[in-house]
XYZ file of N, CA, C and O in Angstrom:
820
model
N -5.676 8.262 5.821
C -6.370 8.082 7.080
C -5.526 7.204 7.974
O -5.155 6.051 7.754
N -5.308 7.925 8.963
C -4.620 6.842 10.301
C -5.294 5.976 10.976
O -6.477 6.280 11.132
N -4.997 5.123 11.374
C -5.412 3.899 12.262
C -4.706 3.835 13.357
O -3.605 3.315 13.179
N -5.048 4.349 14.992
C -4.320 4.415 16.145
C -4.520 3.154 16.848
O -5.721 2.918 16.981
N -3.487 1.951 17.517
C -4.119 1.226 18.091
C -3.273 1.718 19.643
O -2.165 2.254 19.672
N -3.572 1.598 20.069
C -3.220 1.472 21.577
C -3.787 0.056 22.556
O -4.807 -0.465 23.006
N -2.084 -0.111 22.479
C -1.886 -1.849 23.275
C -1.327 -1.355 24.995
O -0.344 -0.681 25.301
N -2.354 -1.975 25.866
C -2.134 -1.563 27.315
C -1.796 -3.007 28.044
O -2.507 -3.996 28.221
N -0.146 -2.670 28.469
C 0.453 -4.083 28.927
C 0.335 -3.659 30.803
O 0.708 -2.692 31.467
N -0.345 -4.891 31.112
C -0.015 -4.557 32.962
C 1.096 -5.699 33.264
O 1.170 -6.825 32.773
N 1.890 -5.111 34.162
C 3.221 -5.285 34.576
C 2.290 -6.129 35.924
O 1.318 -5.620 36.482
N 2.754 -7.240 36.188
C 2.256 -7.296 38.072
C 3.731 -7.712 38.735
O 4.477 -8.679 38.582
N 3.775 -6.674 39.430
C 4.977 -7.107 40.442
C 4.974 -7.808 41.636
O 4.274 -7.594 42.626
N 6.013 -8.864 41.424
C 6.064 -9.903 42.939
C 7.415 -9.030 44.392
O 8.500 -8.451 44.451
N 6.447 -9.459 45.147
C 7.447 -9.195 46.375
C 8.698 -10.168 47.083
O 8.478 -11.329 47.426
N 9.724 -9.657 47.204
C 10.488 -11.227 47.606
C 10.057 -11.904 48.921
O 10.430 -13.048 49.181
N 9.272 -11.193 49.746
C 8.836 -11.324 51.230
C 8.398 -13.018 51.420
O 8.766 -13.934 52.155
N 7.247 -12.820 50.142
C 6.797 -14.357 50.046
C 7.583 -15.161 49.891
O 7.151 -16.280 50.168
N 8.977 -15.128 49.435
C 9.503 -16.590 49.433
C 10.331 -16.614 50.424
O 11.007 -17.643 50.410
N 10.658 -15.629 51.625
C 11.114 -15.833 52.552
C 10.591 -16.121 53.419
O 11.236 -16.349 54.441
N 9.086 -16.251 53.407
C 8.083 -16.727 54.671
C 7.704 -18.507 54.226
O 7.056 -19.357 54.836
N 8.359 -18.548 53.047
C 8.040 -20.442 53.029
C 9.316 -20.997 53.853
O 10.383 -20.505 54.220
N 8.526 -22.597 53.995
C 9.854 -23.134 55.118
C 9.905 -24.087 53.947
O 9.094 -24.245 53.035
N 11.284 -24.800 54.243
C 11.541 -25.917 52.980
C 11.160 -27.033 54.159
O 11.246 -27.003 55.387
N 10.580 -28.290 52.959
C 9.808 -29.308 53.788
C 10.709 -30.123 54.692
O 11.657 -30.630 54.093
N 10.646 -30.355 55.909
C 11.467 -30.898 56.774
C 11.673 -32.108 56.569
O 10.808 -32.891 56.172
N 13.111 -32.460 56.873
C 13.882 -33.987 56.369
C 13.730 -34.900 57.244
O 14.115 -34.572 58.366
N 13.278 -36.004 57.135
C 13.393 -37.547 58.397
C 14.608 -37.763 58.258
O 15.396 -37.395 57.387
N 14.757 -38.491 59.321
C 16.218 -38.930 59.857
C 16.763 -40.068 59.085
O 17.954 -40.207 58.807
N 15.815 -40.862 58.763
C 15.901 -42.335 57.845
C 16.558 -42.338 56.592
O 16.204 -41.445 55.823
N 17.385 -43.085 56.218
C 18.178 -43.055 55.040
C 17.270 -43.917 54.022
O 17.131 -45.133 54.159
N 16.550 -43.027 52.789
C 15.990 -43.837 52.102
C 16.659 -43.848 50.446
O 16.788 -42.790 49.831
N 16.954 -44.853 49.995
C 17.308 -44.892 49.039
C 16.751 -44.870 47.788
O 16.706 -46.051 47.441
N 16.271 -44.134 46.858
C 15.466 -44.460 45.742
C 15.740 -45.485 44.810
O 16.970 -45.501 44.854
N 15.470 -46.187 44.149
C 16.252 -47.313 43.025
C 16.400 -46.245 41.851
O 15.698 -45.386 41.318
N 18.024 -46.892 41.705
C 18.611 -46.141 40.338
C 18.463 -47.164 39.156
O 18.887 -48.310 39.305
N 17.839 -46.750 37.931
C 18.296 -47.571 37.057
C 19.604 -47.786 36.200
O 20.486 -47.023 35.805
N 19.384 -49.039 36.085
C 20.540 -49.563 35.218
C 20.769 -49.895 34.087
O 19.827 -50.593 33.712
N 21.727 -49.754 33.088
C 22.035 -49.368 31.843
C 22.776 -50.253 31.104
O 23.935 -50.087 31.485
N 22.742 -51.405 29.957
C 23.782 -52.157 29.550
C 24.152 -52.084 28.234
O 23.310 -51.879 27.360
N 25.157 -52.209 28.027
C 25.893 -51.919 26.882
C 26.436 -53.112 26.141
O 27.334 -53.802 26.625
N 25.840 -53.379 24.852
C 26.332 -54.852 24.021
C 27.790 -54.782 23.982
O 28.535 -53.864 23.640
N 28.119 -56.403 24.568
C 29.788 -56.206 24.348
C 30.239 -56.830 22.960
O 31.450 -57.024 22.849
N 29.478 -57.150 21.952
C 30.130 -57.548 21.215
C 29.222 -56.870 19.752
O 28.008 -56.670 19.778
N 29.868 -56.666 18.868
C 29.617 -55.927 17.443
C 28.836 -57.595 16.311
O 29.204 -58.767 16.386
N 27.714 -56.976 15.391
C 27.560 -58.144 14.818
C 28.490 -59.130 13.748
O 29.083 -58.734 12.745
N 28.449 -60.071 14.104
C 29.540 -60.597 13.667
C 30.118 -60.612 12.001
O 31.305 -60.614 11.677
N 28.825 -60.624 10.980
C 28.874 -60.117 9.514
C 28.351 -58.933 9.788
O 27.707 -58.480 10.734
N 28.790 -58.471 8.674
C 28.107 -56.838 7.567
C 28.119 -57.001 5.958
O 28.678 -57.777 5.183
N 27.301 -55.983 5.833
C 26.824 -56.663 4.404
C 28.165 -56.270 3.211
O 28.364 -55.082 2.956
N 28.740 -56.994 2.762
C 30.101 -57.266 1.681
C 29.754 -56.345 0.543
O 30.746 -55.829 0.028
N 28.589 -56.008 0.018
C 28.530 -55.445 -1.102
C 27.528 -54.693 -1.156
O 26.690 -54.863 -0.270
N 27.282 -53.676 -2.141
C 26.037 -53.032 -2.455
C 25.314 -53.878 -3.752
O 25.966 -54.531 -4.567
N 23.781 -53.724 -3.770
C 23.373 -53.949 -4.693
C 23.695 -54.177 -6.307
O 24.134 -53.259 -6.998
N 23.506 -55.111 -6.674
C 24.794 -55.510 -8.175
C 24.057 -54.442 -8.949
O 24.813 -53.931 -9.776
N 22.551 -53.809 -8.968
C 22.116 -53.011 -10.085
C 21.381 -51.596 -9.318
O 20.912 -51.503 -8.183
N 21.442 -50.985 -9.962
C 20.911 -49.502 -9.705
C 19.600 -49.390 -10.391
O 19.561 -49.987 -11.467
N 18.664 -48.856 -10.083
C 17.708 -47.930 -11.168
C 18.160 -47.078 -11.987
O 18.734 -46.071 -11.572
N 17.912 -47.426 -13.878
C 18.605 -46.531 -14.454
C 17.918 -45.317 -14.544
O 16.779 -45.088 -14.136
N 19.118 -44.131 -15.421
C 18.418 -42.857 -15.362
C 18.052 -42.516 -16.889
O 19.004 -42.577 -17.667
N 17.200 -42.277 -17.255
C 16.669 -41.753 -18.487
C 18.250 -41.243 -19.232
O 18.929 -40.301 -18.823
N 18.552 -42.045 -20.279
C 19.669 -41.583 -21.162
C 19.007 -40.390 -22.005
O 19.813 -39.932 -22.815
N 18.131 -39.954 -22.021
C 17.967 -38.499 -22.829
C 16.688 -37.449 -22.357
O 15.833 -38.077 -21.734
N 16.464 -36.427 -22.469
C 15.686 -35.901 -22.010
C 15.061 -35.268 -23.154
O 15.633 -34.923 -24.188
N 13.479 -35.113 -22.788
C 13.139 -34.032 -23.970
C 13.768 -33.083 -25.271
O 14.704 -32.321 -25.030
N 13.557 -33.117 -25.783
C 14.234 -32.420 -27.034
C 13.753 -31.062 -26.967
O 14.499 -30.085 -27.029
N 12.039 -30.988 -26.794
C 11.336 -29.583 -26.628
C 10.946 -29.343 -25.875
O 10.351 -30.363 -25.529
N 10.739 -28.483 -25.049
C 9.876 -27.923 -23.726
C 8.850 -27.102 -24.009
O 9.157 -26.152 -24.729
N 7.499 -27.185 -23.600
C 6.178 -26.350 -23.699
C 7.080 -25.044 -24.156
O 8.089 -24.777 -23.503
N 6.716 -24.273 -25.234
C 6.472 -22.810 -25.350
C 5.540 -22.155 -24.152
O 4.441 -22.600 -23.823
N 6.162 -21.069 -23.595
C 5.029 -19.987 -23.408
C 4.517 -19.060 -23.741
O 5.102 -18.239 -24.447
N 3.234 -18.899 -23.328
C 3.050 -17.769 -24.140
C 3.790 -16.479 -24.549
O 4.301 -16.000 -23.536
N 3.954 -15.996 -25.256
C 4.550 -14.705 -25.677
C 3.540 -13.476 -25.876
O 4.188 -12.510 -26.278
N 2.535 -13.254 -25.772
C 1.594 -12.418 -25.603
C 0.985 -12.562 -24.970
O 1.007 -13.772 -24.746
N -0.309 -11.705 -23.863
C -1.305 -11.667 -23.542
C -2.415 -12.089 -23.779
O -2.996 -11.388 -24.606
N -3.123 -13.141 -23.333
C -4.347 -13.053 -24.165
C -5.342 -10.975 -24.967
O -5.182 -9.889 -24.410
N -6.016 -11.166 -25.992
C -6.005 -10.123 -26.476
C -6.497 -9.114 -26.200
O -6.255 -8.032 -26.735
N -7.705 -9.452 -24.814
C -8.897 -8.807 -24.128
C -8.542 -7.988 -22.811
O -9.196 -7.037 -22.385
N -7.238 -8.596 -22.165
C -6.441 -8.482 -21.014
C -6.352 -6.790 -21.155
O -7.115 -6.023 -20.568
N -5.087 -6.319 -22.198
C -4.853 -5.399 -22.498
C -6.468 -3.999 -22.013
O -6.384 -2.869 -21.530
N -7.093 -4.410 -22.228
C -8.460 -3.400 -21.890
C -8.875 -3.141 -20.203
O -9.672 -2.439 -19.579
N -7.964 -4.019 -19.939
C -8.684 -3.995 -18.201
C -7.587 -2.925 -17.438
O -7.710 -2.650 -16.244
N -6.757 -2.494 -18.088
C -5.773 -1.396 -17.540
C -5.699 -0.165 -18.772
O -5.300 -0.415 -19.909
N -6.065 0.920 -18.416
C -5.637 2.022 -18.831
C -4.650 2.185 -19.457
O -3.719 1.753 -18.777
N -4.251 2.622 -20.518
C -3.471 3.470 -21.821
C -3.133 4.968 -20.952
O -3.975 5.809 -21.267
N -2.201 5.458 -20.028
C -1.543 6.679 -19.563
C -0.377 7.690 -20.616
O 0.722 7.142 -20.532
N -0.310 8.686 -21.348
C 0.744 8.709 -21.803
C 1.402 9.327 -20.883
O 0.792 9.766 -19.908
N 3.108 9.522 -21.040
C 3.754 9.653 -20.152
C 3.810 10.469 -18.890
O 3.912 10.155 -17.704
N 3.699 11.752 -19.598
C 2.712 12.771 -18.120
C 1.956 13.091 -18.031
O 1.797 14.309 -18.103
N 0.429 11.835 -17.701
C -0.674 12.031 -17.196
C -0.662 11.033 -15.824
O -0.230 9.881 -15.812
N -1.065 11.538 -15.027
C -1.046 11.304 -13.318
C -2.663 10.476 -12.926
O -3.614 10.481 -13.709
N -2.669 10.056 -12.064
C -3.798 9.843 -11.415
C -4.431 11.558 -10.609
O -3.536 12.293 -10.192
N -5.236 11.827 -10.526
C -5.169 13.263 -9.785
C -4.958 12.854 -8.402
O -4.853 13.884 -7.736
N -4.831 11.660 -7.555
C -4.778 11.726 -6.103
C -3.279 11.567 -6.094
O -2.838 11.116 -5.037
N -2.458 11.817 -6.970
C -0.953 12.195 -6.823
C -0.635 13.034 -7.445
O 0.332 12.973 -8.205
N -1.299 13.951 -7.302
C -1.101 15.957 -7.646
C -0.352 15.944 -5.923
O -0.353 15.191 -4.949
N 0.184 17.154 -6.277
C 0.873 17.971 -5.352
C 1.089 18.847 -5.203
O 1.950 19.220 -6.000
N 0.604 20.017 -4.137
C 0.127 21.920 -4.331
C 1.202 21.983 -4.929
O 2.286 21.448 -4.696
N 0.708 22.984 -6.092
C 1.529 23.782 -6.465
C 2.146 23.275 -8.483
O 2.622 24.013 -9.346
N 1.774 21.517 -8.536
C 1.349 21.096 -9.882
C 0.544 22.008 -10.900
O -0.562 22.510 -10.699
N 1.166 22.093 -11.799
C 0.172 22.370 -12.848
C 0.054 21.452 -14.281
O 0.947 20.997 -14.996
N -1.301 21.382 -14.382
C -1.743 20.494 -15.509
C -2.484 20.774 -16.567
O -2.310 21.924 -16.972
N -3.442 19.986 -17.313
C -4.443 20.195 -18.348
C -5.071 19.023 -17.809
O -4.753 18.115 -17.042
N -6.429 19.485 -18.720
C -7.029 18.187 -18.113
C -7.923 18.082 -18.987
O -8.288 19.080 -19.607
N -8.742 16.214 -19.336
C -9.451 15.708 -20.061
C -10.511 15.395 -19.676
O -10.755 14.890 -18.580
N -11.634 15.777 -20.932
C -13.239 15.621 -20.322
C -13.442 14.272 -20.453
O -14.311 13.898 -19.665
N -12.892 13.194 -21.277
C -12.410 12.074 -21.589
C -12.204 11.461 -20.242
O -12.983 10.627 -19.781
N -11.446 11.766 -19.798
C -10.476 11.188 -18.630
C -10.468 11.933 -17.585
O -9.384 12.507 -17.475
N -11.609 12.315 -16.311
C -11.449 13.192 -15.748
C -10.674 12.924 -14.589
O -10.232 13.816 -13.865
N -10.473 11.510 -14.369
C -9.577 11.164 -12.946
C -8.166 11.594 -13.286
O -7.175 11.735 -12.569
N -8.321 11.730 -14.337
C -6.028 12.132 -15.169
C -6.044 13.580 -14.929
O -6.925 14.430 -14.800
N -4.453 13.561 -14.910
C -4.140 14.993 -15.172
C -3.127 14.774 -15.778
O -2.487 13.742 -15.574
N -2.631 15.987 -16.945
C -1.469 15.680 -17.612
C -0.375 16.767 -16.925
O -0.681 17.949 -17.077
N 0.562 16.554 -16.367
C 1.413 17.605 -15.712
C 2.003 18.186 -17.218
O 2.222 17.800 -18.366
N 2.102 19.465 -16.307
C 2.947 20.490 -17.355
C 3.625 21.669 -16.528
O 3.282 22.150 -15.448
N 4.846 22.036 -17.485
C 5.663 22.962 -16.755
C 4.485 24.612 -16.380
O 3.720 25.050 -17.239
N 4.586 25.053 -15.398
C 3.988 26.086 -15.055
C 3.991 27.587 -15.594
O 3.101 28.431 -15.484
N 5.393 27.697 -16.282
C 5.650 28.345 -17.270
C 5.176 27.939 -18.695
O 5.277 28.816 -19.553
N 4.799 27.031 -18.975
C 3.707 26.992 -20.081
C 2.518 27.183 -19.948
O 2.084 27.407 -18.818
N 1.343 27.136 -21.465
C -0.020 27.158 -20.901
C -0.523 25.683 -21.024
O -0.278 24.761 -21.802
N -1.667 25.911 -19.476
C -2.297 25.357 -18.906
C -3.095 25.528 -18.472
O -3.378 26.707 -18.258
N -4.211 24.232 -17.946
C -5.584 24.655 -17.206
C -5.623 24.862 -15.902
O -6.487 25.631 -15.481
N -4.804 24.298 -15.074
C -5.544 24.383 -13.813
C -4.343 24.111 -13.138
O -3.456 23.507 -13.741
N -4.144 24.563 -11.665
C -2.807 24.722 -10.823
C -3.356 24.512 -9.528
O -4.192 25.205 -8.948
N -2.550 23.040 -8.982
C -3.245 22.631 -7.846
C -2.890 23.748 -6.356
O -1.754 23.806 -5.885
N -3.761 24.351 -5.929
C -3.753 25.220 -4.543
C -3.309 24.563 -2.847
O -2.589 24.917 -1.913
N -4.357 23.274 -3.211
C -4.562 22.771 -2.266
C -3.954 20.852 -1.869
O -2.995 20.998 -1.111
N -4.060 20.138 -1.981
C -4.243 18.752 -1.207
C -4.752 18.325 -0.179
O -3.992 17.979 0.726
N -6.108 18.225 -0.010
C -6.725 17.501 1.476
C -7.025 16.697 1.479
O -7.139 16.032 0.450
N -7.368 16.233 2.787
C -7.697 14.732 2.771
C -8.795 14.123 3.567
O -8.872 14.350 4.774
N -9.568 13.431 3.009
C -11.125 13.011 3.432
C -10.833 12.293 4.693
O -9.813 11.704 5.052
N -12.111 12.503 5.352
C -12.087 11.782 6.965
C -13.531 11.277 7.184
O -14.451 12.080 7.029
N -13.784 10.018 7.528
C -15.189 10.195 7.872
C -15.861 8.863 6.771
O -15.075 8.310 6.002
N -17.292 8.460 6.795
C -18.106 8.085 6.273
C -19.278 8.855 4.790
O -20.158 9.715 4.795
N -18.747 8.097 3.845
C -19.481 9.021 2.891
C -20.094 8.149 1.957
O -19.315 8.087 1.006
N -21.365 7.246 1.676
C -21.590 6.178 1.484
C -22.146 6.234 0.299
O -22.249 5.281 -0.473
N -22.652 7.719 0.049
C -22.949 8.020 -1.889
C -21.807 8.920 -2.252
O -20.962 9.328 -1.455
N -21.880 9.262 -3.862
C -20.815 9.685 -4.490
C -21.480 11.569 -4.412
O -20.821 12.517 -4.841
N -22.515 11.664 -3.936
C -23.088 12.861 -3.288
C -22.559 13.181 -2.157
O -22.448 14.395 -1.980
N -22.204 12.523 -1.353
C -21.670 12.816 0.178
C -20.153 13.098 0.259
O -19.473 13.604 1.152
N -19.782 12.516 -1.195
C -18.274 12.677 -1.156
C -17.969 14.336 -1.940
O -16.892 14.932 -1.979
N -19.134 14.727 -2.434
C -18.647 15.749 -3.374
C -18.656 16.405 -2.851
O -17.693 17.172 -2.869
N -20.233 16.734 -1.572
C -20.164 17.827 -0.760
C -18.900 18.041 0.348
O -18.425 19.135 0.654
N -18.451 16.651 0.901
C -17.291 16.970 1.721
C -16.074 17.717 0.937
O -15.599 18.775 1.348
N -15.670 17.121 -0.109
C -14.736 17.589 -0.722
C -14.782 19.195 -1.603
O -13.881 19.976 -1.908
N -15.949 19.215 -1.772
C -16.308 20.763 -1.997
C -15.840 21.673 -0.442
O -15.055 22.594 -0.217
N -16.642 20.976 0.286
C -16.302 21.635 2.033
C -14.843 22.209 2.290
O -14.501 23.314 2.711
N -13.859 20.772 1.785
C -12.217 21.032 2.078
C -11.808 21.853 0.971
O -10.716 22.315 1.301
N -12.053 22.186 0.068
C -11.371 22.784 -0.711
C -12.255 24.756 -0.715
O -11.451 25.662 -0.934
N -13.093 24.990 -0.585
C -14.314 25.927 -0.927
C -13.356 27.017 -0.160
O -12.918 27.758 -1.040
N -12.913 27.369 0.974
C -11.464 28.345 1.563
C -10.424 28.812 1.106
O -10.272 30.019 0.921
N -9.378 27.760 0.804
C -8.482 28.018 0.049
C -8.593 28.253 -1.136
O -7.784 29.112 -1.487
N -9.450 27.757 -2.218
C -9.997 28.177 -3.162
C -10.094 29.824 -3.310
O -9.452 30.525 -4.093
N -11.029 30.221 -2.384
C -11.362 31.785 -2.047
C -10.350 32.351 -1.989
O -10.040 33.028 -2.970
N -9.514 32.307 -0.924
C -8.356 33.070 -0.971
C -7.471 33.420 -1.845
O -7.082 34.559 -2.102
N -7.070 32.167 -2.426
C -5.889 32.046 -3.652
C -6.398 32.824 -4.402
O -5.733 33.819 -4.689
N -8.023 32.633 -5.110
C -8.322 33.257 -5.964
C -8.585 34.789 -5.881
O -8.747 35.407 -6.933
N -8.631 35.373 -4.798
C -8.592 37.139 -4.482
C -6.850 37.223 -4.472
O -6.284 38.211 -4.004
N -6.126 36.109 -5.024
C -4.779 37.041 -4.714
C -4.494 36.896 -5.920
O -3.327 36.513 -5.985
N -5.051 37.025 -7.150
C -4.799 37.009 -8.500
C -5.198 37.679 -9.042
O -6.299 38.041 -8.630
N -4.625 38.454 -10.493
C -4.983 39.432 -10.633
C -6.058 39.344 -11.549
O -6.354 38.234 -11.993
N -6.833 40.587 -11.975
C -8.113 39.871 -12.594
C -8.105 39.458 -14.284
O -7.735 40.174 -15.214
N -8.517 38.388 -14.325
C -9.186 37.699 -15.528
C -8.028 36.670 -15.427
O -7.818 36.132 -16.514
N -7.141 36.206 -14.327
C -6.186 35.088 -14.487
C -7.012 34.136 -14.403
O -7.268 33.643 -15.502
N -7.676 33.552 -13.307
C -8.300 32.044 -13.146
C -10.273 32.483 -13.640
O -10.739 33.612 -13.793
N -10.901 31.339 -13.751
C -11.942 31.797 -14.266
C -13.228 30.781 -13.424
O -14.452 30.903 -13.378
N -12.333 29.830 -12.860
C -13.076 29.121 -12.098
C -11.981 28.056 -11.229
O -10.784 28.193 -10.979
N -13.292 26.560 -10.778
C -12.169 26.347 -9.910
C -12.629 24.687 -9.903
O -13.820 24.386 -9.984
N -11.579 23.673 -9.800
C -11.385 22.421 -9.909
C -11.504 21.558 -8.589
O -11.008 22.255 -7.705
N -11.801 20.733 -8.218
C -12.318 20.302 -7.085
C -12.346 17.802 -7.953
O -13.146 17.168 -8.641
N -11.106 17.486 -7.330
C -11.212 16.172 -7.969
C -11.289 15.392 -6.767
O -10.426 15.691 -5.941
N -12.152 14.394 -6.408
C -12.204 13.368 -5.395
C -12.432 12.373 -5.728
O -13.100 12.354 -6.762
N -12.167 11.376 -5.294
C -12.284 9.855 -5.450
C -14.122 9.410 -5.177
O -14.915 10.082 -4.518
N -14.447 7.984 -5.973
C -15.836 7.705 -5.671
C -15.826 6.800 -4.745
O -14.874 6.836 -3.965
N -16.514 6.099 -4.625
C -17.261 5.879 -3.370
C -16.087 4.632 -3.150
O -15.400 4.660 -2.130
N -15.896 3.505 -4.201
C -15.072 2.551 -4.882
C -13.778 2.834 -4.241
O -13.382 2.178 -3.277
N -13.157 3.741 -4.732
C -11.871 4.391 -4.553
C -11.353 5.033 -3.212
O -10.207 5.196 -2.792
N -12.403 5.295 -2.760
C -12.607 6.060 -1.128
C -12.727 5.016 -0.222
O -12.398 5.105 0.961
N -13.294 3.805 -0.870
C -13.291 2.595 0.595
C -12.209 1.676 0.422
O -12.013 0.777 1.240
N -11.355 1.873 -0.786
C -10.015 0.757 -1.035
C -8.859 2.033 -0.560
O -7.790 1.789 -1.120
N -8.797 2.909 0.031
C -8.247 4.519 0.876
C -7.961 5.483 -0.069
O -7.565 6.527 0.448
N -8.014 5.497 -1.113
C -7.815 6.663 -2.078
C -8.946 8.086 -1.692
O -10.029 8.451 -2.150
N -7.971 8.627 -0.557
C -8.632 9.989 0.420
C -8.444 11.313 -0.417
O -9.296 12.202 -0.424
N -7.270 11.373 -1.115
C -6.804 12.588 -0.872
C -8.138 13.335 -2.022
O -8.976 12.694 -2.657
N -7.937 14.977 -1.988
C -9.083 15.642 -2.633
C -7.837 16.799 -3.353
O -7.038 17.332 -2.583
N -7.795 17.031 -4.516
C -6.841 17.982 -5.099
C -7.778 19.363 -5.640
O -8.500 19.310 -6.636
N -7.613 20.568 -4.795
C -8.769 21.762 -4.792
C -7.383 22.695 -6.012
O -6.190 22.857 -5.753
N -7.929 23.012 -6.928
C -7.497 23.615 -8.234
C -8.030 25.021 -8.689
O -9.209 25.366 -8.773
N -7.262 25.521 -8.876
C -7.816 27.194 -9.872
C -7.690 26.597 -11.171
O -6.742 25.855 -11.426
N -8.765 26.929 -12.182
C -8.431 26.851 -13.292
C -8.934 28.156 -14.105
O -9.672 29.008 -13.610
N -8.273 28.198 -15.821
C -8.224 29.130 -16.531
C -9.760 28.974 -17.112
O -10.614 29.848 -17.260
N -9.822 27.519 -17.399
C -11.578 27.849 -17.795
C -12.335 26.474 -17.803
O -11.839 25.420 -18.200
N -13.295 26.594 -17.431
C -14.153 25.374 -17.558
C -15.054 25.010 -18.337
O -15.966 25.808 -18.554
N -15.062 24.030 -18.823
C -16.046 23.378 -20.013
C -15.641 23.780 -21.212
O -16.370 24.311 -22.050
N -14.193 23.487 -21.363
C -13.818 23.447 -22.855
C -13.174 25.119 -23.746
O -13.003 25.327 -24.947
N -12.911 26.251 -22.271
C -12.956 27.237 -22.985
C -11.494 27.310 -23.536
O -10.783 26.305 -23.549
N -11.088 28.460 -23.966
C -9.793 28.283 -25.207
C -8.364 29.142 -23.936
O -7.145 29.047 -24.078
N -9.275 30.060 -22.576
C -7.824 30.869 -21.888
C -7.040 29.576 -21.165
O -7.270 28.405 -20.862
N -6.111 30.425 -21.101
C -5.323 29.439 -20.189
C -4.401 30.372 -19.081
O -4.365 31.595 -18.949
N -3.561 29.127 -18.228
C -3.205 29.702 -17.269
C -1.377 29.398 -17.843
O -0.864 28.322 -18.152
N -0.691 30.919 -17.813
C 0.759 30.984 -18.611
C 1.829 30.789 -17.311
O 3.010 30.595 -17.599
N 1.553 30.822 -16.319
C 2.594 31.430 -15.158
C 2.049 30.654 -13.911
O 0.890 30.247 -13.826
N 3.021 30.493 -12.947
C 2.544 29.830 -11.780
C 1.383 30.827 -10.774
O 1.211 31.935 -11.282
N 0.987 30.714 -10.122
C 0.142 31.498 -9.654
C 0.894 32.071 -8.176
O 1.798 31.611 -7.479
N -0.129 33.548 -8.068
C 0.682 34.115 -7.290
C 0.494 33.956 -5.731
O 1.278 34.504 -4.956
């Protein structure tokens, strides 16, 4: 989502006219002198300076610590739980990109695991859109995002041949995720939904 600001600077322009219609203030004839001040300079330097520095110094610590605090070397043990376990190619779904293909977990439905398109797989992203607007339940977000995707969906899927895709994937952010800007909506063909065994072998056409 963009944020437009528009900053409006006014220029005011002066004319030189006005400073040729002032008169400079007229001079009296009288010679007046202002008082200048005057400035004196010591003529002579003080007669001692100090012969020596201090006979003793503050001493400095002849040794320093032997050990320094350890730090920790682990995490406390609870930490570890507040961030997600990803293996290597599973994605957030709001960084799919048309034309991705993945699998995906009933476990984990915000993931996707990328996979080559020439292998099998569930579902092959069509689309990427992106939410606009106020949507203040996780109902308002589904219907919009059903809205952006429900077209392209249609289409893609009449240009396939039959029994390739079997349904269709639709992932959006909640309400949480949508007000910290996580917009985008990833609209998907997939081979089957709710656990079935087809899959999708080939990129789609």
């Amino acid at each position: 989502m963009g944020l437009g600001v528009i900053v409006t600077v006014v220029l005011v322009a002066t004319s030189g006219d006005a400073d040729q219609d002032k008169k400079s203030p007229t001079e009296s004839g009288g010679s007046t002198r202002s008082p200048s001040p005057s400035f004196s300079i010591p003529t002579e330097l003080p007669s001692e300076l100090p012969s020596a520095l201090p006979s003793e110094l503050p001493s400095l610590p002849s040794e320093f610590p032997s050990e320094v605090p350890s730090l920790p070397s682990e995490l406390p043990s609870g930490l570890e739980s507040l961030f997600p376990t990803l293996a290597d190619d599973e994605v957030p779904f709001y960084l799919l990109r048309t034309g991705d293909c993945f699998n995906t977990n009933d476990s984990l439905p915000g993931q996707a695991a990328k996979r080559s398109c020439g292998t099998p797989h569930d579902a092959e992203v069509v689309k990427v859109a992106e939410l606009n607007g106020s949507y203040p339940t996780e109902a308002a977000l589904k219907e919009a995002a059903s809205a952006l995707c429900e077209d392209p969906l249609e289409r893609k899927a009449a240009q396939q041949p039959a029994g390739t895709v079997r349904g269709t994937l639709v992932q959006y952010p909640d309400p949480g995720g949508y007000e910290v800007g996580i917009d985008n909506v990833a609209c998907s063909l997939a081979a089957d939904i709710g656990g079935g065994s087809h899959k999708l072998t080939e990129p789609l056409t």
